[in-house]
């Protein structure tokens, strides 16, 4: 990538990802299939760059939300063996496409099951399905009352339907407030799974765990996990982090975060300017200099996802120091006060998210400023900012 062409860019750290994946593999165990969840443009990291990097670290299973994301993942993969699974939206009209390309998909409606069977028959290749069961989230999932019909359909179409998995999703495993609800879901899932097995439907994998449930409820790990946020180096929330650290420190008396952020967002100082005390900076009158100041402009604005609500609040790193946003965040520009940072000049590196020397701007601090979740901030990083692996 030619950095010179772009006002800002995103770096993905392969060594950070490797560290996370090593930790997660150790934690879940070697016999458990690790599926890397890459919906939402790989949580803002960028599917086309993230998938090949993950493959180089041994990942061969990817989970997406929808068929368009599946297509992107197939295009991005460098290993023909890498499998793509759709957890959410696929139209019946796209099932044939998925079957032909060996993409597996969740089935949470009898209608989709029927359609998958007839498409598989037409194409002459089995559909790889995961029965997504309703266990208490009440969002998507086959209802208990539909199980019998599902089994009938599967038995009638043995040749056309390959049951790769039986699965469910938890309604908020990151928060202890949902403890009872999650326990009920785990119970239901185990009971329903046994019922299917008793009725001769044997899935290759039983899977339920996202990052939070794998970390908070180890018995949800089963044969396979679907890990999103943790592989990118983020804890689902503070509570999960605290719980986990507490448990592991009881065992090894260490307080070291095993996860490392994969993504950094960087730019350069575009220009600097001396402004006398008592002058307004930028549009309107939101920022008045309280002394003689040095103002640096950075070519990032709300069109790049740096929210207007970070006006006079946001912070970036320059020369290893924290530089506060001074004035309104513009569409393509922001101004920062660098009076206390010596020798800032055009071309100096600016870190919006990530490390610089011993300072760090985390997505969570960025998001706390914005009052958002990690998940939400990450996926809002625009896909047109170029990504590069470091
Ligand atoms: C997003 C998602 C996951 C991964 O969740 P994380 O909290 O990011 O680990 C797992 N399963 C399903 C069905 C999902 O939609």
mmCIF file of C-alpha atoms and ligand atoms in Angstrom:
data_model
loop_
_atom_site.group_PDB
_atom_site.id
_atom_site.type_symbol
_atom_site.label_atom_id
_atom_site.label_comp_id
_atom_site.label_asym_id
_atom_site.label_seq_id
_atom_site.Cartn_x
_atom_site.Cartn_y
_atom_site.Cartn_z
ATOM 1 C CA UNK A 1 0.000 0.000 0.000
ATOM 2 C CA UNK A 2 1.198 3.496 -0.772
ATOM 3 C CA UNK A 3 0.564 5.522 2.397
ATOM 4 C CA UNK A 4 1.337 8.703 0.514
ATOM 5 C CA UNK A 5 -1.986 8.454 -1.288
ATOM 6 C CA UNK A 6 -4.151 8.376 1.800
ATOM 7 C CA UNK A 7 -4.961 10.868 4.562
ATOM 8 C CA UNK A 8 -5.101 8.016 7.089
ATOM 9 C CA UNK A 9 -4.733 4.249 7.196
ATOM 10 C CA UNK A 10 -5.356 1.236 9.370
ATOM 11 C CA UNK A 11 -2.661 -1.188 10.444
ATOM 12 C CA UNK A 12 -3.455 -4.769 11.438
ATOM 13 C CA UNK A 13 -0.846 -6.325 13.695
ATOM 14 C CA UNK A 14 -0.271 -9.927 12.780
ATOM 15 C CA UNK A 15 1.756 -10.573 15.918
ATOM 16 C CA UNK A 16 -1.105 -9.290 18.087
ATOM 17 C CA UNK A 17 -3.546 -11.547 16.273
ATOM 18 C CA UNK A 18 -1.201 -14.498 16.685
ATOM 19 C CA UNK A 19 -0.981 -13.817 20.399
ATOM 20 C CA UNK A 20 -4.772 -13.698 20.728
ATOM 21 C CA UNK A 21 -5.321 -16.836 18.707
ATOM 22 C CA UNK A 22 -2.682 -18.710 20.702
ATOM 23 C CA UNK A 23 -4.304 -17.672 23.943
ATOM 24 C CA UNK A 24 -7.802 -18.573 22.697
ATOM 25 C CA UNK A 25 -6.692 -21.940 21.290
ATOM 26 C CA UNK A 26 -4.988 -22.835 24.565
ATOM 27 C CA UNK A 27 -8.075 -21.774 26.430
ATOM 28 C CA UNK A 28 -10.683 -23.620 24.358
ATOM 29 C CA UNK A 29 -8.544 -26.719 23.794
ATOM 30 C CA UNK A 30 -7.032 -28.238 20.694
ATOM 31 C CA UNK A 31 -9.943 -30.479 19.785
ATOM 32 C CA UNK A 32 -12.370 -27.597 19.475
ATOM 33 C CA UNK A 33 -13.003 -26.039 16.066
ATOM 34 C CA UNK A 34 -12.264 -22.318 16.084
ATOM 35 C CA UNK A 35 -14.502 -20.280 13.826
ATOM 36 C CA UNK A 36 -13.376 -16.720 13.305
ATOM 37 C CA UNK A 37 -16.386 -14.380 13.220
ATOM 38 C CA UNK A 38 -15.850 -11.733 10.532
ATOM 39 C CA UNK A 39 -19.264 -10.123 10.179
ATOM 40 C CA UNK A 40 -19.397 -6.316 9.997
ATOM 41 C CA UNK A 41 -16.346 -6.186 7.697
ATOM 42 C CA UNK A 42 -14.391 -8.221 10.263
ATOM 43 C CA UNK A 43 -15.447 -5.821 13.031
ATOM 44 C CA UNK A 44 -14.051 -2.941 10.997
ATOM 45 C CA UNK A 45 -10.695 -4.634 10.424
ATOM 46 C CA UNK A 46 -11.553 -5.335 6.769
ATOM 47 C CA UNK A 47 -12.493 -8.815 5.501
ATOM 48 C CA UNK A 48 -10.144 -8.734 2.517
ATOM 49 C CA UNK A 49 -7.052 -8.135 4.665
ATOM 50 C CA UNK A 50 -8.110 -9.942 7.810
ATOM 51 C CA UNK A 51 -8.993 -13.306 6.226
ATOM 52 C CA UNK A 52 -5.589 -13.991 4.592
ATOM 53 C CA UNK A 53 -3.804 -12.863 7.762
ATOM 54 C CA UNK A 54 -5.923 -15.221 9.882
ATOM 55 C CA UNK A 55 -5.288 -18.049 7.415
ATOM 56 C CA UNK A 56 -1.550 -17.514 7.822
ATOM 57 C CA UNK A 57 -2.094 -18.043 11.543
ATOM 58 C CA UNK A 58 -3.882 -21.348 10.920
ATOM 59 C CA UNK A 59 -7.538 -20.267 10.935
ATOM 60 C CA UNK A 60 -9.620 -22.229 8.427
ATOM 61 C CA UNK A 61 -13.194 -21.507 9.450
ATOM 62 C CA UNK A 62 -14.933 -18.139 9.097
ATOM 63 C CA UNK A 63 -18.409 -17.031 10.179
ATOM 64 C CA UNK A 64 -20.272 -14.210 8.495
ATOM 65 C CA UNK A 65 -23.728 -12.725 8.894
ATOM 66 C CA UNK A 66 -24.963 -12.701 5.321
ATOM 67 C CA UNK A 67 -24.438 -14.102 1.825
ATOM 68 C CA UNK A 68 -22.761 -10.940 0.520
ATOM 69 C CA UNK A 69 -20.208 -11.161 3.331
ATOM 70 C CA UNK A 70 -19.728 -14.847 2.505
ATOM 71 C CA UNK A 71 -18.899 -13.904 -1.072
ATOM 72 C CA UNK A 72 -16.364 -11.365 0.161
ATOM 73 C CA UNK A 73 -14.776 -13.953 2.446
ATOM 74 C CA UNK A 74 -14.544 -16.483 -0.401
ATOM 75 C CA UNK A 75 -12.835 -13.883 -2.549
ATOM 76 C CA UNK A 76 -10.431 -12.983 0.238
ATOM 77 C CA UNK A 77 -9.381 -16.489 1.225
ATOM 78 C CA UNK A 78 -6.081 -17.774 -0.060
ATOM 79 C CA UNK A 79 -6.662 -21.360 1.035
ATOM 80 C CA UNK A 80 -9.277 -23.436 -0.798
ATOM 81 C CA UNK A 81 -9.747 -25.434 2.398
ATOM 82 C CA UNK A 82 -11.004 -22.436 4.356
ATOM 83 C CA UNK A 83 -14.689 -22.811 5.082
ATOM 84 C CA UNK A 84 -17.283 -20.038 5.274
ATOM 85 C CA UNK A 85 -20.463 -20.281 7.356
ATOM 86 C CA UNK A 86 -23.439 -17.908 7.180
ATOM 87 C CA UNK A 87 -25.008 -17.364 10.611
ATOM 88 C CA UNK A 88 -27.814 -15.082 9.522
ATOM 89 C CA UNK A 89 -29.328 -13.712 6.375
ATOM 90 C CA UNK A 90 -29.478 -15.597 3.125
ATOM 91 C CA UNK A 91 -32.420 -15.472 0.750
ATOM 92 C CA UNK A 92 -33.863 -18.741 -0.485
ATOM 93 C CA UNK A 93 -32.818 -17.574 -3.948
ATOM 94 C CA UNK A 94 -29.157 -17.564 -2.851
ATOM 95 C CA UNK A 95 -29.186 -21.055 -1.295
ATOM 96 C CA UNK A 96 -28.131 -22.641 -4.588
ATOM 97 C CA UNK A 97 -25.173 -20.273 -4.736
ATOM 98 C CA UNK A 98 -24.128 -21.281 -1.214
ATOM 99 C CA UNK A 99 -24.514 -25.001 -1.895
ATOM 100 C CA UNK A 100 -22.441 -24.821 -5.062
ATOM 101 C CA UNK A 101 -19.653 -23.039 -3.206
ATOM 102 C CA UNK A 102 -19.730 -25.330 -0.189
ATOM 103 C CA UNK A 103 -20.803 -22.487 2.108
ATOM 104 C CA UNK A 104 -22.712 -23.756 5.150
ATOM 105 C CA UNK A 105 -25.598 -21.805 6.642
ATOM 106 C CA UNK A 106 -27.844 -21.635 9.690
ATOM 107 C CA UNK A 107 -31.381 -22.937 9.266
ATOM 108 C CA UNK A 108 -33.968 -21.519 11.618
ATOM 109 C CA UNK A 109 -37.093 -22.001 9.512
ATOM 110 C CA UNK A 110 -38.668 -25.123 8.031
ATOM 111 C CA UNK A 111 -39.152 -23.227 4.830
ATOM 112 C CA UNK A 112 -35.407 -22.768 4.434
ATOM 113 C CA UNK A 113 -34.823 -26.424 5.242
ATOM 114 C CA UNK A 114 -37.229 -27.494 2.520
ATOM 115 C CA UNK A 115 -35.770 -25.079 0.021
ATOM 116 C CA UNK A 116 -32.205 -26.113 0.843
ATOM 117 C CA UNK A 117 -33.124 -29.767 0.223
ATOM 118 C CA UNK A 118 -34.714 -29.072 -3.140
ATOM 119 C CA UNK A 119 -31.834 -26.838 -4.258
ATOM 120 C CA UNK A 120 -29.322 -29.476 -3.179
ATOM 121 C CA UNK A 121 -31.230 -32.093 -5.166
ATOM 122 C CA UNK A 122 -31.330 -29.864 -8.232
ATOM 123 C CA UNK A 123 -27.591 -29.147 -8.020
ATOM 124 C CA UNK A 124 -26.618 -32.671 -7.064
ATOM 125 C CA UNK A 125 -24.581 -31.687 -4.031
ATOM 126 C CA UNK A 126 -25.603 -31.738 -0.351
ATOM 127 C CA UNK A 127 -26.428 -28.524 1.490
ATOM 128 C CA UNK A 128 -24.312 -28.092 4.606
ATOM 129 C CA UNK A 129 -26.660 -26.884 7.307
ATOM 130 C CA UNK A 130 -26.564 -25.875 10.950
ATOM 131 C CA UNK A 131 -29.845 -26.229 12.806
ATOM 132 C CA UNK A 132 -30.169 -23.048 14.796
ATOM 133 C CA UNK A 133 -32.408 -23.799 17.780
ATOM 134 C CA UNK A 134 -34.525 -21.374 19.761
ATOM 135 C CA UNK A 135 -33.400 -21.785 23.369
ATOM 136 C CA UNK A 136 -34.558 -18.534 24.919
ATOM 137 C CA UNK A 137 -33.154 -15.563 23.044
ATOM 138 C CA UNK A 138 -36.401 -15.236 21.087
ATOM 139 C CA UNK A 139 -34.846 -13.731 18.037
ATOM 140 C CA UNK A 140 -34.046 -16.459 15.492
ATOM 141 C CA UNK A 141 -34.218 -20.218 15.916
ATOM 142 C CA UNK A 142 -36.284 -23.316 15.205
ATOM 143 C CA UNK A 143 -39.063 -23.662 17.764
ATOM 144 C CA UNK A 144 -39.446 -26.838 19.780
ATOM 145 C CA UNK A 145 -42.813 -27.403 18.117
ATOM 146 C CA UNK A 146 -41.033 -27.558 14.732
ATOM 147 C CA UNK A 147 -38.371 -30.115 15.704
ATOM 148 C CA UNK A 148 -40.431 -33.150 14.622
ATOM 149 C CA UNK A 149 -41.087 -31.718 11.173
ATOM 150 C CA UNK A 150 -37.431 -30.757 10.860
ATOM 151 C CA UNK A 151 -36.352 -34.311 11.622
ATOM 152 C CA UNK A 152 -38.864 -35.655 9.096
ATOM 153 C CA UNK A 153 -37.502 -33.348 6.411
ATOM 154 C CA UNK A 154 -33.906 -34.242 7.198
ATOM 155 C CA UNK A 155 -34.611 -37.985 7.130
ATOM 156 C CA UNK A 156 -36.507 -37.704 3.873
ATOM 157 C CA UNK A 157 -33.548 -35.797 2.357
ATOM 158 C CA UNK A 158 -30.564 -37.598 3.866
ATOM 159 C CA UNK A 159 -28.686 -37.389 0.594
ATOM 160 C CA UNK A 160 -29.292 -33.667 0.190
ATOM 161 C CA UNK A 161 -28.898 -32.309 3.696
ATOM 162 C CA UNK A 162 -25.654 -32.657 5.586
ATOM 163 C CA UNK A 163 -26.091 -31.583 9.205
ATOM 164 C CA UNK A 164 -22.791 -29.863 9.974
ATOM 165 C CA UNK A 165 -24.041 -28.439 13.232
ATOM 166 C CA UNK A 166 -26.708 -27.876 15.825
ATOM 167 C CA UNK A 167 -26.336 -24.503 17.444
ATOM 168 C CA UNK A 168 -27.814 -21.629 19.372
ATOM 169 C CA UNK A 169 -26.849 -18.124 20.457
ATOM 170 C CA UNK A 170 -26.976 -16.630 23.962
ATOM 171 C CA UNK A 171 -28.882 -13.545 24.982
ATOM 172 C CA UNK A 172 -26.055 -11.599 26.634
ATOM 173 C CA UNK A 173 -23.442 -13.908 28.178
ATOM 174 C CA UNK A 174 -21.194 -10.921 28.983
ATOM 175 C CA UNK A 175 -23.288 -9.723 31.882
ATOM 176 C CA UNK A 176 -23.961 -11.513 35.185
ATOM 177 C CA UNK A 177 -27.413 -9.935 35.179
ATOM 178 C CA UNK A 178 -28.367 -12.497 32.527
ATOM 179 C CA UNK A 179 -27.004 -15.473 34.480
ATOM 180 C CA UNK A 180 -30.306 -17.294 34.973
ATOM 181 C CA UNK A 181 -31.419 -16.755 31.408
ATOM 182 C CA UNK A 182 -28.114 -18.133 30.079
ATOM 183 C CA UNK A 183 -28.276 -21.170 32.378
ATOM 184 C CA UNK A 184 -31.791 -21.880 31.079
ATOM 185 C CA UNK A 185 -30.539 -21.598 27.501
ATOM 186 C CA UNK A 186 -27.637 -23.994 28.186
ATOM 187 C CA UNK A 187 -30.051 -26.486 29.763
ATOM 188 C CA UNK A 188 -32.492 -26.233 26.878
ATOM 189 C CA UNK A 189 -29.766 -26.596 24.308
ATOM 190 C CA UNK A 190 -28.362 -29.747 25.882
ATOM 191 C CA UNK A 191 -31.801 -31.283 26.176
ATOM 192 C CA UNK A 192 -32.778 -30.415 22.582
ATOM 193 C CA UNK A 193 -29.481 -31.667 21.215
ATOM 194 C CA UNK A 194 -29.937 -35.034 22.891
ATOM 195 C CA UNK A 195 -33.434 -35.172 21.466
ATOM 196 C CA UNK A 196 -32.123 -34.680 17.932
ATOM 197 C CA UNK A 197 -29.413 -37.277 18.449
ATOM 198 C CA UNK A 198 -32.015 -39.713 19.828
ATOM 199 C CA UNK A 199 -33.952 -39.091 16.644
ATOM 200 C CA UNK A 200 -30.975 -40.020 14.529
ATOM 201 C CA UNK A 201 -29.849 -36.515 13.573
ATOM 202 C CA UNK A 202 -26.165 -36.452 14.465
ATOM 203 C CA UNK A 203 -24.499 -33.101 13.930
ATOM 204 C CA UNK A 204 -20.777 -32.946 13.306
ATOM 205 C CA UNK A 205 -20.524 -30.006 15.702
ATOM 206 C CA UNK A 206 -22.544 -28.715 18.612
ATOM 207 C CA UNK A 207 -21.799 -25.035 18.985
ATOM 208 C CA UNK A 208 -23.113 -22.208 21.117
ATOM 209 C CA UNK A 209 -20.214 -20.051 22.286
ATOM 210 C CA UNK A 210 -19.359 -16.493 21.308
ATOM 211 C CA UNK A 211 -16.445 -14.728 23.060
ATOM 212 C CA UNK A 212 -18.375 -13.855 26.220
ATOM 213 C CA UNK A 213 -19.956 -17.260 26.746
ATOM 214 C CA UNK A 214 -16.689 -19.101 26.050
ATOM 215 C CA UNK A 215 -14.923 -16.875 28.598
ATOM 216 C CA UNK A 216 -17.658 -16.761 31.246
ATOM 217 C CA UNK A 217 -19.260 -20.194 30.835
ATOM 218 C CA UNK A 218 -16.600 -22.719 29.743
ATOM 219 C CA UNK A 219 -19.166 -25.523 29.401
ATOM 220 C CA UNK A 220 -20.655 -23.669 26.407
ATOM 221 C CA UNK A 221 -17.461 -24.340 24.402
ATOM 222 C CA UNK A 222 -18.575 -27.849 23.256
ATOM 223 C CA UNK A 223 -17.096 -28.951 19.840
ATOM 224 C CA UNK A 224 -16.768 -25.551 18.234
ATOM 225 C CA UNK A 225 -16.728 -21.848 19.116
ATOM 226 C CA UNK A 226 -17.660 -18.770 17.125
ATOM 227 C CA UNK A 227 -15.288 -16.090 18.352
ATOM 228 C CA UNK A 228 -15.515 -12.490 17.202
ATOM 229 C CA UNK A 229 -14.465 -9.636 19.466
ATOM 230 C CA UNK A 230 -11.824 -11.503 21.520
ATOM 231 C CA UNK A 231 -9.709 -12.502 18.491
ATOM 232 C CA UNK A 232 -9.396 -8.811 17.631
ATOM 233 C CA UNK A 233 -7.978 -8.248 21.112
ATOM 234 C CA UNK A 234 -11.022 -6.834 22.878
ATOM 235 C CA UNK A 235 -12.957 -8.102 25.860
ATOM 236 C CA UNK A 236 -16.720 -8.229 25.264
ATOM 237 C CA UNK A 237 -17.067 -5.868 28.227
ATOM 238 C CA UNK A 238 -15.259 -4.907 31.419
ATOM 239 C CA UNK A 239 -17.191 -7.378 33.505
ATOM 240 C CA UNK A 240 -15.982 -10.329 31.419
ATOM 241 C CA UNK A 241 -12.406 -9.050 31.644
ATOM 242 C CA UNK A 242 -12.594 -8.683 35.416
ATOM 243 C CA UNK A 243 -14.186 -12.095 35.869
ATOM 244 C CA UNK A 244 -11.611 -13.762 33.724
ATOM 245 C CA UNK A 245 -8.643 -12.034 35.311
ATOM 246 C CA UNK A 246 -9.956 -12.828 38.742
ATOM 247 C CA UNK A 247 -10.330 -16.514 37.910
ATOM 248 C CA UNK A 248 -6.930 -16.828 36.219
ATOM 249 C CA UNK A 249 -5.129 -14.837 38.903
ATOM 250 C CA UNK A 250 -6.491 -17.280 41.492
ATOM 251 C CA UNK A 251 -4.676 -19.961 39.530
ATOM 252 C CA UNK A 252 -1.412 -18.334 38.455
ATOM 253 C CA UNK A 253 -1.317 -15.086 40.421
ATOM 254 C CA UNK A 254 -0.699 -13.081 37.309
ATOM 255 C CA UNK A 255 -2.498 -9.942 36.249
ATOM 256 C CA UNK A 256 -1.553 -9.668 32.632
ATOM 257 C CA UNK A 257 -4.102 -9.091 29.885
ATOM 258 C CA UNK A 258 -3.645 -12.007 27.453
ATOM 259 C CA UNK A 259 -5.276 -10.082 24.602
ATOM 260 C CA UNK A 260 -3.682 -7.475 22.393
ATOM 261 C CA UNK A 261 -5.447 -5.065 20.043
ATOM 262 C CA UNK A 262 -4.926 -5.923 16.393
ATOM 263 C CA UNK A 263 -6.032 -2.628 14.887
ATOM 264 C CA UNK A 264 -4.378 0.798 14.889
ATOM 265 C CA UNK A 265 -5.552 3.856 13.020
ATOM 266 C CA UNK A 266 -2.902 6.371 11.982
ATOM 267 C CA UNK A 267 -2.417 9.570 10.052
ATOM 268 C CA UNK A 268 0.071 12.422 9.653
ATOM 269 C CA UNK A 269 0.169 16.036 10.755
ATOM 270 C CA UNK A 270 -0.963 18.002 7.732
ATOM 271 C CA UNK A 271 0.114 21.477 8.820
ATOM 272 C CA UNK A 272 0.859 23.545 11.924
ATOM 273 C CA UNK A 273 0.085 27.154 12.818
ATOM 274 C CA UNK A 274 0.791 29.582 15.643
ATOM 275 C CA UNK A 275 -2.318 31.268 17.030
ATOM 276 C CA UNK A 276 -2.234 34.125 19.517
ATOM 277 C CA UNK A 277 -4.125 34.106 22.806
ATOM 278 C CA UNK A 278 -7.779 35.156 22.574
ATOM 279 C CA UNK A 279 -8.464 33.885 19.024
ATOM 280 C CA UNK A 280 -11.127 31.457 17.861
ATOM 281 C CA UNK A 281 -9.897 28.314 16.052
ATOM 282 C CA UNK A 282 -11.827 26.805 13.153
ATOM 283 C CA UNK A 283 -15.518 27.285 12.392
ATOM 284 C CA UNK A 284 -17.523 29.490 14.724
ATOM 285 C CA UNK A 285 -16.662 30.045 18.316
ATOM 286 C CA UNK A 286 -16.406 26.636 20.000
ATOM 287 C CA UNK A 287 -12.691 27.016 20.804
ATOM 288 C CA UNK A 288 -10.992 30.135 22.093
ATOM 289 C CA UNK A 289 -7.218 30.058 22.671
ATOM 290 C CA UNK A 290 -6.373 30.731 26.311
ATOM 291 C CA UNK A 291 -2.708 31.480 25.560
ATOM 292 C CA UNK A 292 -0.415 31.631 22.539
ATOM 293 C CA UNK A 293 -0.926 28.179 21.049
ATOM 294 C CA UNK A 294 0.381 25.887 18.358
ATOM 295 C CA UNK A 295 -2.454 24.243 16.441
ATOM 296 C CA UNK A 296 -1.883 21.198 14.231
ATOM 297 C CA UNK A 297 -4.334 20.042 11.586
ATOM 298 C CA UNK A 298 -4.921 16.328 10.979
ATOM 299 C CA UNK A 299 -6.688 15.151 7.794
ATOM 300 C CA UNK A 300 -9.376 13.143 9.578
ATOM 301 C CA UNK A 301 -12.950 14.174 10.210
ATOM 302 C CA UNK A 302 -16.454 12.921 10.714
ATOM 303 C CA UNK A 303 -16.554 11.573 7.156
ATOM 304 C CA UNK A 304 -13.892 9.100 8.314
ATOM 305 C CA UNK A 305 -15.784 8.113 11.440
ATOM 306 C CA UNK A 306 -14.140 10.572 13.840
ATOM 307 C CA UNK A 307 -17.392 11.746 15.418
ATOM 308 C CA UNK A 308 -18.401 15.390 15.564
ATOM 309 C CA UNK A 309 -19.218 14.753 19.218
ATOM 310 C CA UNK A 310 -15.446 14.507 19.843
ATOM 311 C CA UNK A 311 -15.260 18.272 19.282
ATOM 312 C CA UNK A 312 -13.116 19.728 22.109
ATOM 313 C CA UNK A 313 -13.175 16.266 23.760
ATOM 314 C CA UNK A 314 -11.265 13.782 21.592
ATOM 315 C CA UNK A 315 -7.566 13.036 21.948
ATOM 316 C CA UNK A 316 -4.916 11.868 19.464
ATOM 317 C CA UNK A 317 -1.252 10.960 19.996
ATOM 318 C CA UNK A 318 1.592 12.928 18.442
ATOM 319 C CA UNK A 319 5.275 12.347 19.292
ATOM 320 C CA UNK A 320 4.190 10.054 22.115
ATOM 321 C CA UNK A 321 2.092 12.744 23.802
ATOM 322 C CA UNK A 322 -1.637 13.309 24.104
ATOM 323 C CA UNK A 323 -2.955 16.132 21.936
ATOM 324 C CA UNK A 324 -6.508 17.326 22.662
ATOM 325 C CA UNK A 325 -8.906 18.212 19.862
ATOM 326 C CA UNK A 326 -9.270 21.982 19.770
ATOM 327 C CA UNK A 327 -12.431 23.147 18.055
ATOM 328 C CA UNK A 328 -15.074 21.532 15.875
ATOM 329 C CA UNK A 329 -14.411 18.226 14.161
ATOM 330 C CA UNK A 330 -14.888 19.047 10.453
ATOM 331 C CA UNK A 331 -15.873 16.735 7.639
ATOM 332 C CA UNK A 332 -12.263 15.955 6.657
ATOM 333 C CA UNK A 333 -10.151 17.775 9.222
ATOM 334 C CA UNK A 334 -9.581 18.200 12.884
ATOM 335 C CA UNK A 335 -7.456 20.682 14.786
ATOM 336 C CA UNK A 336 -5.470 19.731 17.876
ATOM 337 C CA UNK A 337 -3.601 21.774 20.469
ATOM 338 C CA UNK A 338 0.099 20.799 20.376
ATOM 339 C CA UNK A 339 1.450 23.773 22.335
ATOM 340 C CA UNK A 340 2.874 21.452 25.006
ATOM 341 C CA UNK A 341 4.402 18.980 22.585
ATOM 342 C CA UNK A 342 7.806 20.204 21.402
ATOM 343 C CA UNK A 343 8.707 20.395 17.721
ATOM 344 C CA UNK A 344 5.533 19.085 16.132
ATOM 345 C CA UNK A 345 5.873 19.415 12.388
ATOM 346 C CA UNK A 346 4.194 18.514 9.165
ATOM 347 C CA UNK A 347 4.429 14.792 8.460
ATOM 348 C CA UNK A 348 4.669 13.641 12.101
ATOM 349 C CA UNK A 349 2.746 10.451 12.787
ATOM 350 C CA UNK A 350 -0.660 10.858 14.445
ATOM 351 C CA UNK A 351 -2.304 7.916 16.220
ATOM 352 C CA UNK A 352 -6.081 7.984 16.459
ATOM 353 C CA UNK A 353 -6.401 4.439 17.827
ATOM 354 C CA UNK A 354 -3.425 2.423 19.037
ATOM 355 C CA UNK A 355 0.027 2.879 20.598
ATOM 356 C CA UNK A 356 2.649 5.541 20.231
ATOM 357 C CA UNK A 357 5.703 5.186 22.473
ATOM 358 C CA UNK A 358 4.268 4.490 25.956
ATOM 359 C CA UNK A 359 0.872 6.060 25.302
ATOM 360 C CA UNK A 360 -2.236 4.336 24.003
ATOM 361 C CA UNK A 361 -5.631 5.427 22.763
ATOM 362 C CA UNK A 362 -7.885 2.409 23.074
ATOM 363 C CA UNK A 363 -11.064 1.895 21.151
ATOM 364 C CA UNK A 364 -12.801 1.677 24.484
ATOM 365 C CA UNK A 365 -11.473 5.052 25.603
ATOM 366 C CA UNK A 366 -12.391 6.381 22.190
ATOM 367 C CA UNK A 367 -15.795 4.778 22.634
ATOM 368 C CA UNK A 368 -16.224 5.972 26.191
ATOM 369 C CA UNK A 369 -15.668 9.459 24.876
ATOM 370 C CA UNK A 370 -18.354 8.625 22.375
ATOM 371 C CA UNK A 371 -20.377 6.609 24.849
ATOM 372 C CA UNK A 372 -20.423 3.616 22.530
ATOM 373 C CA UNK A 373 -19.492 -0.062 22.736
ATOM 374 C CA UNK A 374 -16.244 -1.389 21.244
ATOM 375 C CA UNK A 375 -18.325 -3.369 18.758
ATOM 376 C CA UNK A 376 -20.187 -0.308 17.551
ATOM 377 C CA UNK A 377 -17.118 1.920 17.195
ATOM 378 C CA UNK A 378 -15.123 -0.737 15.358
ATOM 379 C CA UNK A 379 -17.727 -1.438 12.700
ATOM 380 C CA UNK A 380 -18.130 2.261 12.081
ATOM 381 C CA UNK A 381 -14.547 2.643 10.907
ATOM 382 C CA UNK A 382 -15.188 3.220 7.196
ATOM 383 C CA UNK A 383 -14.267 0.397 4.842
ATOM 384 C CA UNK A 384 -12.634 2.817 2.381
ATOM 385 C CA UNK A 385 -9.766 3.643 4.747
ATOM 386 C CA UNK A 386 -6.934 1.450 3.443
ATOM 387 C CA UNK A 387 -5.772 -1.487 5.567
ATOM 388 C CA UNK A 388 -2.275 -2.837 5.784
ATOM 389 C CA UNK A 389 -0.757 -5.755 7.688
ATOM 390 C CA UNK A 390 2.269 -4.986 9.861
HETATM 391 C C1 LIG B 1 -21.532 -12.023 16.431
HETATM 392 C C2 LIG B 1 -21.804 -13.436 16.733
HETATM 393 C C3 LIG B 1 -20.848 -14.209 17.408
HETATM 394 C C4 LIG B 1 -19.535 -13.648 17.922
HETATM 395 O O1 LIG B 1 -19.747 -12.763 18.992
HETATM 396 P P1 LIG B 1 -18.520 -12.112 19.787
HETATM 397 O O2 LIG B 1 -19.162 -11.522 21.000
HETATM 398 O O3 LIG B 1 -17.961 -11.043 18.926
HETATM 399 O O4 LIG B 1 -17.550 -13.181 20.075
HETATM 400 C C5 LIG B 1 -21.146 -15.560 17.610
HETATM 401 N N1 LIG B 1 -22.311 -16.098 17.189
HETATM 402 C C6 LIG B 1 -23.248 -15.354 16.542
HETATM 403 C C7 LIG B 1 -24.507 -16.023 16.105
HETATM 404 C C8 LIG B 1 -23.031 -14.017 16.311
HETATM 405 O O5 LIG B 1 -23.957 -13.307 15.672
#
